[in-house]
CSV table of C-alpha atoms in Angstrom, one decimal:
chain,number,residue,atom,x,y,z
A,1,MET,CA,-29.5,-134.9,-44.2
A,2,GLY,CA,-31.8,-135.3,-41.3
A,3,LEU,CA,-34.5,-137.6,-39.8
A,4,ALA,CA,-37.3,-137.0,-37.4
A,5,TYR,CA,-39.6,-139.7,-35.9
A,6,ALA,CA,-42.6,-139.3,-33.6
A,7,PRO,CA,-43.8,-142.8,-32.7
A,8,ASP,CA,-47.6,-143.3,-32.3
A,9,PHE,CA,-47.2,-145.4,-29.1
A,10,LEU,CA,-45.9,-142.2,-27.4
A,11,HIS,CA,-49.1,-140.3,-28.5
A,12,GLY,CA,-47.1,-137.8,-30.6
A,13,LYS,CA,-45.6,-136.1,-27.6
A,14,THR,CA,-42.1,-137.4,-28.1
A,15,VAL,CA,-39.9,-136.9,-31.2
A,16,PHE,CA,-36.5,-138.3,-32.0
A,17,ARG,CA,-34.3,-136.3,-34.4
A,18,GLY,CA,-30.9,-136.8,-35.9
A,19,GLY,CA,-28.9,-135.4,-38.7
A,20,MET,CA,-25.5,-135.0,-40.3
A,21,GLY,CA,-24.1,-132.2,-42.4
A,22,LEU,CA,-20.9,-131.3,-44.3
A,23,TYR,CA,-19.9,-127.7,-44.2
A,24,TYR,CA,-17.1,-126.2,-46.3
A,25,ASN,CA,-15.2,-123.1,-45.3
A,26,PRO,CA,-13.9,-121.6,-48.6
A,27,PHE,CA,-11.0,-119.2,-48.6
A,28,ASN,CA,-11.5,-115.5,-48.2
A,29,ASP,CA,-9.3,-112.7,-49.6
A,30,TYR,CA,-7.7,-111.9,-46.2
A,31,TYR,CA,-4.3,-113.3,-47.2
A,32,THR,CA,-2.3,-110.5,-48.9
A,33,PRO,CA,-0.2,-111.6,-51.8
A,34,GLN,CA,3.5,-111.0,-51.5
A,35,ALA,CA,5.2,-108.2,-53.4
A,36,TYR,CA,8.8,-108.5,-52.3
A,37,GLY,CA,11.1,-106.0,-54.0
A,38,TYR,CA,8.2,-103.8,-55.2
A,39,SER,CA,7.6,-102.2,-51.8
A,40,ILE,CA,10.2,-101.0,-49.4
A,41,ALA,CA,10.1,-99.2,-46.0
A,42,ASN,CA,12.3,-96.3,-45.1
A,43,THR,CA,13.0,-95.5,-41.5
A,44,LEU,CA,13.5,-91.9,-40.5
A,45,VAL,CA,16.6,-91.5,-38.2
A,46,SER,CA,15.9,-88.3,-36.3
A,47,SER,CA,19.1,-88.2,-34.2
A,48,ASN,CA,22.2,-90.2,-33.6
A,49,ASP,CA,23.2,-88.6,-30.3
A,50,ASN,CA,20.1,-88.9,-28.1
A,51,MET,CA,18.4,-85.8,-29.6
A,52,LEU,CA,21.3,-83.4,-29.0
A,53,THR,CA,21.6,-82.7,-32.7
A,54,PRO,CA,19.3,-83.6,-35.5
A,55,ALA,CA,20.3,-86.2,-38.0
A,56,ALA,CA,17.8,-85.1,-40.6
A,57,THR,CA,16.0,-81.9,-41.7
A,58,LEU,CA,12.7,-81.2,-43.3
A,59,SER,CA,14.4,-80.3,-46.5
A,60,ASP,CA,16.5,-83.5,-46.4
A,61,PRO,CA,14.8,-86.2,-44.2
A,62,PHE,CA,16.9,-89.0,-45.7
A,63,PRO,CA,20.4,-87.6,-46.0
A,64,GLY,CA,22.4,-89.7,-48.5
A,65,ALA,CA,25.5,-89.9,-46.4
A,66,SER,CA,24.0,-91.5,-43.3
A,67,ASN,CA,20.5,-92.7,-44.1
A,68,PRO,CA,19.8,-92.7,-47.9
A,69,LEU,CA,16.4,-93.1,-49.3
A,70,ARG,CA,16.1,-96.7,-50.4
A,71,GLN,CA,14.3,-97.4,-53.7
A,72,PRO,CA,12.3,-100.5,-54.6
A,73,PHE,CA,14.4,-102.8,-56.7
A,74,GLY,CA,11.7,-105.0,-58.2
A,75,SER,CA,13.0,-108.3,-59.5
A,76,SER,CA,16.5,-107.2,-60.3
A,77,GLN,CA,18.0,-109.2,-57.5
A,78,GLY,CA,16.4,-112.4,-58.6
A,79,ILE,CA,16.7,-115.2,-56.0
A,80,ASN,CA,18.4,-112.8,-53.6
A,81,THR,CA,15.3,-110.6,-53.3
A,82,TYR,CA,14.6,-109.7,-49.7
A,83,LEU,CA,17.7,-111.4,-48.2
A,84,GLY,CA,18.1,-110.5,-44.6
A,85,GLN,CA,14.5,-109.6,-44.0
A,86,ALA,CA,11.3,-111.4,-43.0
A,87,ILE,CA,9.4,-113.2,-45.7
A,88,THR,CA,6.1,-115.0,-45.8
A,89,PHE,CA,4.9,-117.3,-48.6
A,90,THR,CA,1.6,-119.2,-49.2
A,91,ASN,CA,1.4,-123.0,-49.1
A,92,PRO,CA,1.5,-124.1,-52.7
A,93,LYS,CA,-1.2,-126.7,-52.1
A,94,PRO,CA,-3.8,-125.1,-49.8
A,95,ARG,CA,-7.0,-127.0,-49.0
A,96,ALA,CA,-10.4,-125.7,-48.1
A,97,ALA,CA,-11.3,-126.5,-44.5
A,98,TYR,CA,-14.5,-128.4,-43.9
A,99,SER,CA,-16.4,-129.8,-40.9
A,100,ILE,CA,-18.5,-132.8,-40.4
A,101,ARG,CA,-21.3,-132.1,-38.0
A,102,TRP,CA,-23.8,-134.6,-36.5
A,103,SER,CA,-26.5,-134.3,-33.9
A,104,PHE,CA,-29.2,-136.3,-32.1
A,105,ASP,CA,-31.8,-135.2,-29.7
A,106,ILE,CA,-35.1,-136.2,-28.0
A,107,GLN,CA,-37.9,-133.8,-27.4
A,108,HIS,CA,-40.8,-134.5,-25.1
A,109,ASP,CA,-44.0,-132.5,-24.4
A,110,LEU,CA,-44.7,-132.5,-20.7
A,111,GLY,CA,-48.0,-130.7,-21.1
A,112,HIS,CA,-49.1,-127.3,-19.9
A,113,ASN,CA,-47.1,-125.7,-22.7
A,114,THR,CA,-43.9,-127.2,-21.3
A,115,LEU,CA,-41.3,-129.3,-23.2
A,116,VAL,CA,-38.0,-130.8,-22.4
A,117,GLN,CA,-35.2,-131.6,-24.9
A,118,VAL,CA,-31.9,-133.5,-24.5
A,119,GLY,CA,-29.4,-133.9,-27.3
A,120,TYR,CA,-25.9,-134.3,-28.5
A,121,ILE,CA,-23.9,-132.4,-31.0
A,122,GLY,CA,-20.5,-133.4,-32.5
A,123,ASN,CA,-18.3,-131.6,-34.9
A,124,HIS,CA,-15.0,-132.6,-36.5
A,125,GLN,CA,-13.1,-129.9,-38.6
A,126,VAL,CA,-10.1,-130.7,-40.7
A,127,HIS,CA,-7.8,-128.8,-43.1
A,128,MET,CA,-7.9,-125.7,-40.9
A,129,SER,CA,-5.0,-123.4,-41.9
A,130,TYR,CA,-2.4,-121.8,-39.7
A,131,THR,CA,0.8,-119.9,-40.2
A,132,ALA,CA,3.9,-122.0,-39.6
A,133,PRO,CA,7.3,-120.4,-38.7
A,134,LEU,CA,10.0,-122.2,-40.7
A,135,ASN,CA,13.1,-120.4,-39.6
A,136,TYR,CA,13.3,-122.3,-36.3
A,137,PHE,CA,16.2,-123.7,-34.3
A,138,PRO,CA,16.6,-127.5,-34.8
A,139,LEU,CA,14.5,-129.4,-32.3
A,140,ASN,CA,17.2,-132.1,-31.8
A,141,LEU,CA,19.6,-129.4,-30.5
A,142,LEU,CA,17.2,-128.1,-27.8
A,143,SER,CA,17.9,-129.0,-24.2
A,144,ARG,CA,15.6,-131.6,-22.7
A,145,SER,CA,16.0,-130.1,-19.3
A,146,ALA,CA,13.0,-128.4,-17.7
A,147,TYR,CA,15.5,-125.8,-16.3
A,148,TYR,CA,17.8,-123.2,-17.8
A,149,ASP,CA,20.6,-125.1,-19.4
A,150,PRO,CA,23.8,-123.0,-19.1
A,151,ALA,CA,25.9,-125.2,-21.4
A,152,VAL,CA,23.5,-125.2,-24.3
A,153,THR,CA,22.8,-121.5,-23.8
A,154,LYS,CA,26.5,-120.7,-23.8
A,155,THR,CA,27.2,-122.8,-26.8
A,156,TYR,CA,24.5,-121.6,-29.1
A,157,GLY,CA,24.3,-118.1,-27.7
A,158,SER,CA,28.0,-117.5,-28.4
A,159,ALA,CA,29.2,-115.0,-31.1
A,160,VAL,CA,30.8,-116.4,-34.2
A,161,THR,CA,32.0,-114.8,-37.4
A,162,ASN,CA,29.1,-113.6,-39.6
A,163,PRO,CA,29.4,-115.2,-43.0
A,164,PHE,CA,26.9,-112.7,-44.4
A,165,TYR,CA,28.9,-109.6,-43.4
A,166,GLY,CA,29.0,-107.1,-46.3
A,167,LEU,CA,27.0,-109.5,-48.6
A,168,ILE,CA,23.5,-108.6,-47.6
A,169,GLN,CA,22.6,-104.9,-47.9
A,170,GLY,CA,19.9,-103.1,-45.9
A,171,SER,CA,19.6,-105.6,-43.1
A,172,SER,CA,21.2,-106.1,-39.7
A,173,ILE,CA,22.1,-109.6,-40.8
A,174,GLY,CA,24.8,-108.2,-43.2
A,175,THR,CA,26.0,-105.3,-41.1
A,176,GLY,CA,27.5,-107.1,-38.0
A,177,LYS,CA,30.8,-108.8,-38.1
A,178,THR,CA,29.5,-111.5,-35.7
A,179,MET,CA,26.3,-113.3,-35.1
A,180,THR,CA,25.1,-115.9,-32.6
A,181,LEU,CA,25.7,-119.5,-33.4
A,182,SER,CA,22.0,-120.3,-33.0
A,183,SER,CA,21.2,-117.9,-35.9
A,184,LEU,CA,23.5,-120.0,-38.2
A,185,PHE,CA,21.8,-123.2,-37.1
A,186,SER,CA,18.3,-121.9,-38.1
A,187,ARG,CA,16.9,-123.4,-41.3
A,188,PHE,CA,17.3,-120.1,-43.3
A,189,PRO,CA,19.9,-117.9,-41.6
A,190,GLU,CA,20.0,-115.5,-44.6
A,191,TYR,CA,16.5,-114.3,-43.5
A,192,SER,CA,15.3,-112.8,-40.3
A,193,SER,CA,12.2,-115.0,-40.3
A,194,VAL,CA,10.4,-117.2,-42.8
A,195,SER,CA,6.7,-118.1,-42.4
A,196,GLU,CA,4.4,-120.3,-44.4
A,197,GLN,CA,0.7,-119.3,-44.4
A,198,LEU,CA,-2.4,-121.4,-45.2
A,199,VAL,CA,-0.8,-124.6,-44.0
A,200,PRO,CA,-3.8,-127.0,-44.0
A,201,ALA,CA,-2.8,-129.1,-41.0
A,202,ALA,CA,-4.9,-127.8,-38.1
A,203,SER,CA,-8.0,-129.6,-36.9
A,204,SER,CA,-10.6,-129.5,-34.0
A,205,ASN,CA,-13.1,-131.8,-32.3
A,206,LEU,CA,-16.3,-130.7,-30.5
A,207,ASN,CA,-18.5,-132.8,-28.3
A,208,MET,CA,-21.5,-131.2,-26.7
A,209,LEU,CA,-24.4,-132.3,-24.5
A,210,VAL,CA,-27.4,-129.9,-24.6
A,211,ALA,CA,-30.5,-129.8,-22.4
A,212,ARG,CA,-33.4,-127.4,-22.6
A,213,LEU,CA,-36.6,-126.9,-20.7
A,214,THR,CA,-39.1,-124.5,-22.2
A,215,LYS,CA,-42.3,-123.1,-20.7
A,216,ARG,CA,-44.3,-121.3,-23.3
A,217,LEU,CA,-46.4,-118.3,-22.2
A,218,SER,CA,-49.3,-119.5,-20.1
A,219,SER,CA,-50.7,-118.3,-16.8
A,220,GLY,CA,-48.5,-115.3,-17.2
A,221,LEU,CA,-45.2,-117.2,-17.2
A,222,SER,CA,-42.7,-118.0,-19.9
A,223,ALA,CA,-39.3,-119.4,-19.2
A,224,ASN,CA,-36.4,-121.1,-20.9
A,225,VAL,CA,-33.5,-123.0,-19.3
A,226,ASN,CA,-30.6,-124.0,-21.5
A,227,TYR,CA,-27.6,-126.0,-20.3
A,228,GLU,CA,-24.6,-127.1,-22.4
A,229,TYR,CA,-21.6,-129.2,-21.4
A,230,SER,CA,-19.0,-129.4,-24.1
A,231,ARG,CA,-15.3,-129.8,-24.9
A,232,LEU,CA,-13.6,-128.2,-27.8
A,233,LEU,CA,-10.1,-129.6,-28.5
A,234,ALA,CA,-7.9,-128.4,-31.3
A,235,ALA,CA,-4.5,-128.9,-32.9
A,236,ALA,CA,-3.7,-125.4,-34.1
A,237,SER,CA,-0.2,-124.4,-32.8
A,238,PRO,CA,3.0,-126.3,-31.9
A,239,LEU,CA,4.6,-126.3,-28.5
A,240,ASN,CA,8.0,-125.9,-30.2
A,241,ALA,CA,8.6,-124.2,-33.5
A,242,GLY,CA,9.0,-126.9,-36.1
A,243,GLY,CA,7.4,-129.5,-34.0
A,244,PRO,CA,4.1,-131.2,-34.2
A,245,LEU,CA,0.9,-129.4,-33.5
A,246,TRP,CA,-0.2,-129.5,-29.8
A,247,TYR,CA,-3.7,-131.0,-29.3
A,248,GLY,CA,-5.7,-129.8,-26.4
A,249,THR,CA,-7.8,-127.0,-25.0
A,250,ASN,CA,-7.9,-123.7,-26.9
A,251,ALA,CA,-9.1,-120.2,-26.2
A,252,SER,CA,-12.6,-121.0,-27.6
A,253,ASP,CA,-13.3,-123.9,-25.1
A,254,PHE,CA,-16.0,-123.1,-22.5
A,255,PRO,CA,-17.2,-126.4,-21.1
A,256,GLN,CA,-20.2,-125.4,-19.1
A,257,HIS,CA,-22.8,-122.8,-20.0
A,258,LEU,CA,-26.1,-122.3,-18.2
A,259,ALA,CA,-28.6,-119.7,-19.4
A,260,VAL,CA,-32.0,-119.0,-17.7
A,261,THR,CA,-34.6,-116.5,-18.9
A,262,ALA,CA,-38.0,-115.9,-17.5
A,263,THR,CA,-40.9,-113.4,-17.7
A,264,TYR,CA,-43.8,-113.4,-15.3
A,265,GLU,CA,-46.9,-111.2,-15.4
A,266,LEU,CA,-48.1,-110.8,-11.8
A,267,PRO,CA,-51.7,-112.1,-11.3
A,268,PHE,CA,-53.1,-108.9,-10.0
A,269,GLY,CA,-55.6,-106.6,-11.6
A,270,ARG,CA,-58.8,-106.7,-13.6
A,271,GLY,CA,-59.4,-110.1,-15.1
A,272,ARG,CA,-56.6,-111.7,-13.1
A,273,ALA,CA,-56.6,-114.2,-10.3
A,274,PHE,CA,-56.4,-111.5,-7.7
A,275,GLY,CA,-58.5,-108.3,-8.1
A,276,ARG,CA,-60.5,-109.8,-11.0
A,277,ASP,CA,-63.3,-107.2,-10.5
A,278,ALA,CA,-61.1,-104.3,-9.5
A,279,GLY,CA,-62.1,-100.8,-10.4
A,280,ARG,CA,-60.2,-98.6,-12.8
A,281,LEU,CA,-58.2,-96.8,-10.2
A,282,THR,CA,-57.4,-100.0,-8.3
A,283,ASP,CA,-56.4,-101.8,-11.5
A,284,GLU,CA,-54.0,-99.0,-12.4
A,285,ILE,CA,-52.3,-99.5,-9.1
A,286,ILE,CA,-52.1,-103.3,-8.7
A,287,GLY,CA,-52.4,-104.4,-12.4
A,288,GLY,CA,-50.0,-104.4,-15.3
A,289,TRP,CA,-46.9,-105.5,-13.3
A,290,GLN,CA,-44.2,-107.8,-14.9
A,291,VAL,CA,-40.9,-109.1,-13.7
A,292,ALA,CA,-38.2,-110.5,-16.0
A,293,GLY,CA,-34.8,-112.0,-15.4
A,294,ILE,CA,-31.8,-113.4,-17.3
A,295,TYR,CA,-29.2,-115.5,-15.5
A,296,MET,CA,-26.0,-116.7,-17.2
A,297,TRP,CA,-23.1,-118.9,-15.9
A,298,GLU,CA,-20.3,-119.8,-18.2
A,299,SER,CA,-16.9,-121.4,-17.6
A,300,GLY,CA,-13.9,-119.1,-17.6
A,301,THR,CA,-11.4,-118.5,-20.4
A,302,PRO,CA,-8.5,-121.0,-20.6
A,303,LEU,CA,-5.2,-119.4,-19.5
A,304,SER,CA,-2.4,-119.1,-22.1
A,305,TRP,CA,1.0,-120.0,-20.8
A,306,GLY,CA,4.6,-119.6,-21.7
A,307,ASN,CA,7.2,-122.2,-21.0
A,308,VAL,CA,7.2,-122.7,-17.2
A,309,ILE,CA,8.6,-125.2,-14.7
A,310,TYR,CA,5.8,-127.3,-13.1
A,311,THR,CA,6.7,-129.6,-10.2
A,312,GLY,CA,3.3,-131.0,-9.3
A,313,ASN,CA,1.6,-134.2,-10.5
A,314,TRP,CA,-1.2,-132.6,-12.6
A,315,HIS,CA,-3.7,-132.8,-9.7
A,316,ASP,CA,-2.2,-130.1,-7.6
A,317,PHE,CA,-3.5,-127.0,-9.5
A,318,HIS,CA,-6.5,-126.4,-7.3
A,319,ASN,CA,-7.9,-123.9,-9.8
A,320,THR,CA,-10.1,-121.5,-7.8
A,321,PRO,CA,-10.2,-118.3,-10.0
A,322,HIS,CA,-12.8,-116.5,-7.9
A,323,ASN,CA,-10.4,-115.9,-5.1
A,324,TYR,CA,-9.1,-112.7,-3.7
A,325,GLN,CA,-5.7,-114.1,-3.0
A,326,GLN,CA,-4.6,-116.6,-5.6
A,327,SER,CA,-6.3,-118.1,-8.6
A,328,PHE,CA,-4.5,-121.4,-8.4
A,329,ASN,CA,-1.8,-123.2,-6.3
A,330,THR,CA,1.4,-121.4,-7.1
A,331,SER,CA,3.5,-123.7,-4.8
A,332,VAL,CA,3.6,-126.4,-7.6
A,333,PHE,CA,5.6,-124.1,-9.9
A,334,ASP,CA,9.3,-123.1,-9.6
A,335,THR,CA,9.1,-119.3,-9.2
A,336,ARG,CA,12.8,-118.6,-8.9
A,337,SER,CA,14.5,-116.4,-11.4
A,338,LYS,CA,18.0,-117.3,-10.0
A,339,ASP,CA,19.3,-120.1,-7.8
A,340,ALA,CA,21.4,-119.7,-4.6
A,341,ASN,CA,24.5,-119.2,-6.8
A,342,GLY,CA,23.0,-116.5,-8.9
A,343,ASN,CA,22.5,-118.7,-12.0
A,344,PRO,CA,19.3,-118.4,-14.1
A,345,VAL,CA,16.5,-121.0,-13.4
A,346,GLN,CA,13.7,-120.4,-15.8
A,347,PRO,CA,13.9,-122.1,-19.3
A,348,ASN,CA,14.6,-120.0,-22.4
A,349,GLN,CA,14.5,-120.4,-26.1
A,350,TYR,CA,17.0,-123.3,-26.0
A,351,ASN,CA,14.7,-125.6,-23.9
A,352,TYR,CA,12.4,-128.1,-25.4
A,353,ARG,CA,8.9,-127.2,-24.1
A,354,THR,CA,6.5,-129.8,-22.7
A,355,PHE,CA,4.2,-127.6,-20.6
A,356,PRO,CA,0.8,-127.1,-22.5
A,357,LEU,CA,-0.2,-124.0,-24.3
A,358,TYR,CA,-3.4,-123.7,-22.3
A,359,ALA,CA,-4.1,-124.8,-18.7
A,360,LEU,CA,-6.4,-123.7,-15.9
A,361,ARG,CA,-9.1,-121.1,-16.3
A,362,SER,CA,-9.9,-117.6,-15.4
A,363,ASP,CA,-13.0,-116.5,-13.3
A,364,PRO,CA,-16.3,-117.8,-14.8
A,365,SER,CA,-19.1,-115.5,-15.8
A,366,ASN,CA,-21.8,-115.4,-13.2
A,367,ASN,CA,-24.3,-112.7,-14.0
A,368,PHE,CA,-28.0,-111.9,-13.3
A,369,ASP,CA,-29.9,-109.1,-15.0
A,370,CYS,CA,-33.5,-108.3,-14.0
A,371,SER,CA,-36.3,-105.8,-14.6
A,372,VAL,CA,-39.6,-104.7,-13.2
A,373,LEU,CA,-42.2,-103.3,-15.6
A,374,LYS,CA,-45.5,-101.5,-15.0
A,375,ASP,CA,-48.1,-100.7,-17.7
A,376,PHE,CA,-50.5,-97.8,-17.4
A,377,SER,CA,-53.5,-97.5,-19.7
A,378,VAL,CA,-53.5,-93.9,-20.8
A,379,MET,CA,-56.2,-94.2,-23.4
A,380,GLU,CA,-58.1,-97.1,-25.1
A,381,ARG,CA,-55.2,-97.8,-27.5
A,382,ALA,CA,-52.3,-96.2,-25.7
A,383,THR,CA,-50.1,-97.6,-22.9
A,384,LEU,CA,-47.4,-96.1,-20.9
A,385,GLN,CA,-44.8,-98.5,-19.7
A,386,LEU,CA,-42.3,-97.6,-16.9
A,387,ARG,CA,-39.4,-100.0,-16.2
A,388,VAL,CA,-36.6,-100.4,-13.8
A,389,GLU,CA,-33.7,-102.5,-15.0
A,390,ALA,CA,-30.7,-103.8,-13.1
A,391,TYR,CA,-27.6,-105.1,-14.8
A,392,ASN,CA,-25.4,-107.3,-12.8
A,393,ALA,CA,-28.1,-107.1,-10.2
A,394,LEU,CA,-26.2,-109.1,-7.6
A,395,ASN,CA,-23.1,-106.9,-8.0
A,396,HIS,CA,-21.1,-110.0,-8.7
A,397,PRO,CA,-17.4,-109.2,-9.6
A,398,GLN,CA,-15.7,-111.2,-12.4
A,399,PHE,CA,-11.9,-111.1,-12.0
A,400,ASN,CA,-9.6,-110.7,-15.0
A,401,SER,CA,-7.2,-113.5,-15.9
A,402,PRO,CA,-4.5,-113.9,-13.3
A,403,ASN,CA,-0.8,-113.3,-13.8
A,404,VAL,CA,0.9,-116.5,-15.3
A,405,SER,CA,4.5,-115.4,-15.1
A,406,PRO,CA,6.2,-117.5,-12.3
A,407,THR,CA,8.9,-114.9,-11.6
A,408,SER,CA,6.4,-112.1,-11.0
A,409,GLN,CA,5.5,-111.0,-7.5
A,410,SER,CA,1.8,-111.1,-8.6
A,411,PHE,CA,2.0,-114.6,-10.0
A,412,GLY,CA,-1.4,-116.4,-9.7
A,413,THR,CA,-3.2,-113.2,-8.7
A,414,SER,CA,-5.7,-111.1,-10.5
A,415,THR,CA,-5.5,-107.3,-10.1
A,416,SER,CA,-8.5,-106.1,-12.1
A,417,GLN,CA,-12.2,-106.8,-12.8
A,418,ILE,CA,-13.5,-107.3,-16.3
A,419,ASN,CA,-17.3,-106.8,-15.8
A,420,SER,CA,-19.1,-103.7,-14.7
A,421,PRO,CA,-20.6,-103.2,-11.2
A,422,ARG,CA,-24.3,-103.1,-10.7
A,423,VAL,CA,-26.1,-100.6,-13.0
A,424,LEU,CA,-29.6,-99.4,-12.4
A,425,GLN,CA,-31.5,-97.9,-15.3
A,426,LEU,CA,-34.9,-96.2,-15.5
A,427,GLY,CA,-36.9,-96.1,-18.7
A,428,ALA,CA,-40.3,-95.1,-20.1
A,429,ARG,CA,-42.0,-96.4,-23.2
A,430,PHE,CA,-45.2,-95.1,-24.8
A,431,VAL,CA,-47.1,-97.5,-27.0
A,432,PHE,CA,-50.0,-96.3,-29.2
């Protein structure tokens, strides 16, 4: 539903608009149903001695003695179907995601075919689905230390007797006499992984300020300036498997976006401000020129992180992605892989993570494209247009995302460029 109001006391030049909508996102068919037991993979073992001798032949690629061909077993194993392997199941009570969107804006006519518009857009989306890993290590057993915990790692990484040895066929879970203690502490140790899809627990919030200045074509000029400032925050993934969803910036959040487009017909030639009475030859030289340009600036992509050790106070990042040396302040991270005694430093899978999934940003987009056009009147109803176009006209480099691995020698640096250097293009167009 929406509402628009143009009060008389503003002479019909100002309009207030607002609205709200409910949008459903029904399920698609991109989730494949499970068919456990009715489909099975067979891996070809070509050699057992580093290719010195073949372990299979073309006539018998799956020799029965060493690597027999496994047949689908259907439902014959009942509840034991797919033991020792990875399984995925669908949430029994999925819900269709929907979003509530609302907006309000004010548009004012400045005269001379020019208008300005300022508005706000909000969006709240719920019941978004994600795939949850269920075979996780218990959160209460994770170390709360930010650093590598040798005691916890030694305890849960130690080898213990495998209770599934010889009981589960066709899986590494049942072939080894020992397994790590952490594997036994997982929720479903009889499977290599368990995932639940279509879990309707994710959500997002968008708040956006929009401003626009538009100059409709008059006096040879048309232009459009759009600016957006927004924040898109979402809860879509957990910091720790089995834990609550982390709410914050995500890969689709680009807070600032400026786009400027303009086209200008130069005021030279017959019937124009300069050279109004020019002859045909003079008009062919000075008339029919146009220039056009598109400028775009947009915030960089949020950086996706692993679990790292941050020693700053959340104001020491100094994110400067357009930098030939370092994209951010690396001194506020612990970059050691081992301490003075040779012990590991960086956290591993037994540490409870607190560092966010996304932090800092890569280099923003800063691009200007332009073109120069010239029209030639070939005949009364035919025109030849020649054009020169420049893409990335300022030859502005945009660096790729920097390295976010603290133990890497290139930590905090970008080693590649993601946009193209300046490209010039010549073209001709015949209109008749």
